[in-house]
Amino acid sequence: MSVNNRDPLVVGGVIGDVLERFTRSIDLRVTYGQREVTNGLDIRPSQIINKPRVEIGGEDLRNFYTLVMVDPDVPSPSNPHLREYLHWLVTDIPATTGTNFGNEIVSYESPRPTSGIHRLVLVLFRQLGRQTVYEPGWRPQFNTREFAALYNLGLPVAAVYFNCQRDNGCGGRRT
Amino acid sequence: MLSSAKHKINHSDFSISSSTSSSLSHSLSQAKNMTQVTMEEEWKEINLASLHQHRQLNIDHEPVLSNQNPNKSIFQDFLNKPLNQEPPPSSSSTHHGSLLAPPATVISLNTHSIDTHFDESAMFGCFGKKRGQDSDDSRGDRRHKRMTKNRESAARSRARKQERAYTNELELEIVHLQKENARLKRQEEQMQLKKAEATQHQTKKILQWSLTSPF
């Protein structure tokens, strides 16, 4: 199913700020503890200290996938001049398995936004082959589009995002 | 680091005679030990120092620098200039961009030259809202920028709200579809059963018929 204008990824600006339009073709299931991440869900940093469980679909075990997790709203959504911050990068994930079976080339760093409500985006790409992706070397000012172009990853096959603000944030509402 | 309180510094007649680096630093050091100057000039000094640091002294800025008019209009010129210029082609292609590239607001100038973690409220505090010498222009500008940012923030809030609504809608639809699916399956099962019964019955009848046919 391709992304339409009411799709949360479009409404939330993920398509545009981070990704191009794409067609979902692989299942992507991200779970922090007991909570499955659905688009736009509000999660606090204390709930995402440890890496989530990520399970992917697909059918052919010979296909390998890369998972990227970025924050495009650094240091704050109103002034995101450090866009994007790379939180996690796992490659060589075989279809039907999960990140535990992949190669964690950039370790999971738990998000700790200080200012504003940040989007945290998880994107799945299909690799052309195995071990064809290398670590970028730094986390801030990562560019998912360029990264995908560099390694011929093409358009995403799946993506999901959630919202995160600091633990004692007011939810964007002045009281 | 700029403090949030308005403050005046003792400067001399703030003068910059040329754009070369040595005279720039000379006049900056000269500026440290003399009469009153307003925040605009201190700000100009800092910006010029960063300009020098980033090696982005642009020929076009010389007229501004050498114009020794220390009143607030020069500040306006300095602000307005970058908005009309193209970024110099030789500028570094880092994400931070050139200070001379159209920074949409004074705020972004602030961010790039001072500290990337500068809190927005502190930035406004530096400029202060009640500076008697401010022209209406720059005050209106700041208000306009603030309004824009507020509008963007409101748009983001609405987008978040909209997605929540959409997700809820979808969840409800899933539940509805699951129920309907279950109902339709049951219905089909029953129909299959009936059909099976009916054909059985039919076969019996035919057999009876044949058995009782008169020959």
PDB file of N, CA and C in Angstrom, chain B residues 52-95:
ATOM      1  N   HIS B  52      35.286  36.979  10.777  1.00  0.00           N
ATOM      2  CA  HIS B  52      36.712  36.821  10.564  1.00  0.00           C
ATOM      3  C   HIS B  52      37.119  35.379  10.807  1.00  0.00           C
ATOM      4  N   GLN B  53      36.633  34.843  11.894  1.00  0.00           N
ATOM      5  CA  GLN B  53      36.944  33.458  12.248  1.00  0.00           C
ATOM      6  C   GLN B  53      36.592  32.486  11.134  1.00  0.00           C
ATOM      7  N   HIS B  54      35.409  32.686  10.577  1.00  0.00           N
ATOM      8  CA  HIS B  54      34.937  31.750   9.568  1.00  0.00           C
ATOM      9  C   HIS B  54      35.483  32.052   8.198  1.00  0.00           C
ATOM     10  N   ARG B  55      36.314  33.026   8.130  1.00  0.00           N
ATOM     11  CA  ARG B  55      36.914  33.465   6.888  1.00  0.00           C
ATOM     12  C   ARG B  55      35.861  33.752   5.830  1.00  0.00           C
ATOM     13  N   GLN B  56      34.868  34.464   6.219  1.00  0.00           N
ATOM     14  CA  GLN B  56      33.817  34.778   5.258  1.00  0.00           C
ATOM     15  C   GLN B  56      33.687  36.258   5.043  1.00  0.00           C
ATOM     16  N   LEU B  57      34.748  36.976   5.249  1.00  0.00           N
ATOM     17  CA  LEU B  57      34.704  38.402   4.962  1.00  0.00           C
ATOM     18  C   LEU B  57      34.422  38.578   3.491  1.00  0.00           C
ATOM     19  N   ASN B  58      33.355  39.227   3.238  1.00  0.00           N
ATOM     20  CA  ASN B  58      32.896  39.403   1.872  1.00  0.00           C
ATOM     21  C   ASN B  58      33.179  40.821   1.442  1.00  0.00           C
ATOM     22  N   ILE B  59      33.608  40.925   0.220  1.00  0.00           N
ATOM     23  CA  ILE B  59      33.936  42.257  -0.297  1.00  0.00           C
ATOM     24  C   ILE B  59      32.782  43.212  -0.089  1.00  0.00           C
ATOM     25  N   ASP B  60      31.584  42.683  -0.292  1.00  0.00           N
ATOM     26  CA  ASP B  60      30.414  43.561  -0.197  1.00  0.00           C
ATOM     27  C   ASP B  60      30.261  44.198   1.155  1.00  0.00           C
ATOM     28  N   HIS B  61      30.890  43.600   2.156  1.00  0.00           N
ATOM     29  CA  HIS B  61      30.683  44.152   3.488  1.00  0.00           C
ATOM     30  C   HIS B  61      31.617  45.289   3.824  1.00  0.00           C
ATOM     31  N   GLU B  62      32.597  45.469   3.008  1.00  0.00           N
ATOM     32  CA  GLU B  62      33.529  46.540   3.347  1.00  0.00           C
ATOM     33  C   GLU B  62      32.870  47.893   3.522  1.00  0.00           C
ATOM     34  N   PRO B  63      32.008  48.248   2.594  1.00  0.00           N
ATOM     35  CA  PRO B  63      31.368  49.561   2.781  1.00  0.00           C
ATOM     36  C   PRO B  63      30.689  49.675   4.133  1.00  0.00           C
ATOM     37  N   VAL B  64      30.102  48.586   4.571  1.00  0.00           N
ATOM     38  CA  VAL B  64      29.420  48.639   5.862  1.00  0.00           C
ATOM     39  C   VAL B  64      30.421  48.859   6.974  1.00  0.00           C
ATOM     40  N   LEU B  65      31.514  48.133   6.899  1.00  0.00           N
ATOM     41  CA  LEU B  65      32.497  48.235   7.958  1.00  0.00           C
ATOM     42  C   LEU B  65      33.150  49.610   8.000  1.00  0.00           C
ATOM     43  N   SER B  66      33.432  50.124   6.837  1.00  0.00           N
ATOM     44  CA  SER B  66      34.196  51.366   6.860  1.00  0.00           C
ATOM     45  C   SER B  66      33.318  52.574   7.126  1.00  0.00           C
ATOM     46  N   ASN B  67      32.045  52.365   6.999  1.00  0.00           N
ATOM     47  CA  ASN B  67      31.130  53.444   7.347  1.00  0.00           C
ATOM     48  C   ASN B  67      31.132  53.576   8.861  1.00  0.00           C
ATOM     49  N   GLN B  68      31.689  54.654   9.336  1.00  0.00           N
ATOM     50  CA  GLN B  68      31.883  54.727  10.773  1.00  0.00           C
ATOM     51  C   GLN B  68      30.712  55.309  11.512  1.00  0.00           C
ATOM     52  N   ASN B  69      29.571  55.203  10.918  1.00  0.00           N
ATOM     53  CA  ASN B  69      28.391  55.742  11.581  1.00  0.00           C
ATOM     54  C   ASN B  69      27.960  54.800  12.700  1.00  0.00           C
ATOM     55  N   PRO B  70      28.164  55.170  13.934  1.00  0.00           N
ATOM     56  CA  PRO B  70      27.904  54.233  15.009  1.00  0.00           C
ATOM     57  C   PRO B  70      26.462  54.148  15.454  1.00  0.00           C
ATOM     58  N   ASN B  71      25.549  54.792  14.728  1.00  0.00           N
ATOM     59  CA  ASN B  71      24.182  54.737  15.243  1.00  0.00           C
ATOM     60  C   ASN B  71      23.469  53.479  14.771  1.00  0.00           C
ATOM     61  N   LYS B  72      22.246  53.370  15.132  1.00  0.00           N
ATOM     62  CA  LYS B  72      21.555  52.091  14.936  1.00  0.00           C
ATOM     63  C   LYS B  72      21.286  51.752  13.473  1.00  0.00           C
ATOM     64  N   SER B  73      21.361  52.724  12.582  1.00  0.00           N
ATOM     65  CA  SER B  73      21.022  52.399  11.195  1.00  0.00           C
ATOM     66  C   SER B  73      22.015  51.405  10.608  1.00  0.00           C
ATOM     67  N   ILE B  74      23.248  51.463  11.066  1.00  0.00           N
ATOM     68  CA  ILE B  74      24.245  50.554  10.497  1.00  0.00           C
ATOM     69  C   ILE B  74      23.909  49.131  10.893  1.00  0.00           C
ATOM     70  N   PHE B  75      23.331  49.007  12.065  1.00  0.00           N
ATOM     71  CA  PHE B  75      22.937  47.685  12.504  1.00  0.00           C
ATOM     72  C   PHE B  75      21.867  47.118  11.588  1.00  0.00           C
ATOM     73  N   GLN B  76      20.947  48.020  11.245  1.00  0.00           N
ATOM     74  CA  GLN B  76      19.882  47.607  10.323  1.00  0.00           C
ATOM     75  C   GLN B  76      20.460  47.167   8.995  1.00  0.00           C
ATOM     76  N   ASP B  77      21.423  47.971   8.494  1.00  0.00           N
ATOM     77  CA  ASP B  77      22.033  47.620   7.210  1.00  0.00           C
ATOM     78  C   ASP B  77      22.683  46.260   7.296  1.00  0.00           C
ATOM     79  N   PHE B  78      23.396  46.074   8.381  1.00  0.00           N
ATOM     80  CA  PHE B  78      24.101  44.820   8.553  1.00  0.00           C
ATOM     81  C   PHE B  78      23.136  43.651   8.552  1.00  0.00           C
ATOM     82  N   LEU B  79      22.023  43.854   9.230  1.00  0.00           N
ATOM     83  CA  LEU B  79      21.014  42.801   9.267  1.00  0.00           C
ATOM     84  C   LEU B  79      20.407  42.568   7.909  1.00  0.00           C
ATOM     85  N   ASN B  80      20.098  43.689   7.232  1.00  0.00           N
ATOM     86  CA  ASN B  80      19.352  43.554   5.986  1.00  0.00           C
ATOM     87  C   ASN B  80      20.204  43.034   4.847  1.00  0.00           C
ATOM     88  N   LYS B  81      21.455  43.381   4.868  1.00  0.00           N
ATOM     89  CA  LYS B  81      22.346  42.969   3.786  1.00  0.00           C
ATOM     90  C   LYS B  81      22.257  41.480   3.496  1.00  0.00           C
ATOM     91  N   PRO B  82      22.552  40.636   4.455  1.00  0.00           N
ATOM     92  CA  PRO B  82      22.593  39.209   4.123  1.00  0.00           C
ATOM     93  C   PRO B  82      21.293  38.715   3.512  1.00  0.00           C
ATOM     94  N   LEU B  83      20.169  39.341   3.837  1.00  0.00           N
ATOM     95  CA  LEU B  83      18.900  38.857   3.311  1.00  0.00           C
ATOM     96  C   LEU B  83      18.821  39.041   1.805  1.00  0.00           C
ATOM     97  N   ASN B  84      19.562  40.017   1.282  1.00  0.00           N
ATOM     98  CA  ASN B  84      19.478  40.268  -0.155  1.00  0.00           C
ATOM     99  C   ASN B  84      20.572  39.600  -0.946  1.00  0.00           C
ATOM    100  N   GLN B  85      21.520  39.040  -0.240  1.00  0.00           N
ATOM    101  CA  GLN B  85      22.682  38.508  -0.940  1.00  0.00           C
ATOM    102  C   GLN B  85      22.542  37.046  -1.254  1.00  0.00           C
ATOM    103  N   GLU B  86      23.277  36.604  -2.264  1.00  0.00           N
ATOM    104  CA  GLU B  86      23.465  35.164  -2.465  1.00  0.00           C
ATOM    105  C   GLU B  86      24.595  34.740  -1.544  1.00  0.00           C
ATOM    106  N   PRO B  87      24.557  33.548  -1.102  1.00  0.00           N
ATOM    107  CA  PRO B  87      25.698  33.083  -0.293  1.00  0.00           C
ATOM    108  C   PRO B  87      26.945  33.007  -1.158  1.00  0.00           C
ATOM    109  N   PRO B  88      28.080  33.435  -0.668  1.00  0.00           N
ATOM    110  CA  PRO B  88      29.292  33.424  -1.494  1.00  0.00           C
ATOM    111  C   PRO B  88      29.631  32.007  -1.921  1.00  0.00           C
ATOM    112  N   PRO B  89      29.963  31.827  -3.157  1.00  0.00           N
ATOM    113  CA  PRO B  89      30.182  30.480  -3.699  1.00  0.00           C
ATOM    114  C   PRO B  89      31.322  29.747  -3.011  1.00  0.00           C
ATOM    115  N   SER B  90      32.277  30.502  -2.478  1.00  0.00           N
ATOM    116  CA  SER B  90      33.404  29.817  -1.877  1.00  0.00           C
ATOM    117  C   SER B  90      33.160  29.438  -0.435  1.00  0.00           C
ATOM    118  N   SER B  91      31.971  29.750   0.055  1.00  0.00           N
ATOM    119  CA  SER B  91      31.745  29.487   1.477  1.00  0.00           C
ATOM    120  C   SER B  91      31.749  27.995   1.735  1.00  0.00           C
ATOM    121  N   SER B  92      32.090  27.658   2.959  1.00  0.00           N
ATOM    122  CA  SER B  92      32.149  26.236   3.300  1.00  0.00           C
ATOM    123  C   SER B  92      30.772  25.630   3.172  1.00  0.00           C
ATOM    124  N   SER B  93      30.759  24.424   2.716  1.00  0.00           N
ATOM    125  CA  SER B  93      29.450  23.821   2.458  1.00  0.00           C
ATOM    126  C   SER B  93      28.937  23.056   3.652  1.00  0.00           C
ATOM    127  N   THR B  94      29.356  23.476   4.831  1.00  0.00           N
ATOM    128  CA  THR B  94      28.840  22.780   6.011  1.00  0.00           C
ATOM    129  C   THR B  94      27.377  23.128   6.205  1.00  0.00           C
ATOM    130  N   HIS B  95      26.779  22.372   6.994  1.00  0.00           N
ATOM    131  CA  HIS B  95      25.353  22.543   7.245  1.00  0.00           C
ATOM    132  C   HIS B  95      25.085  23.881   7.901  1.00  0.00           C
TER     133      HIS B  95
END
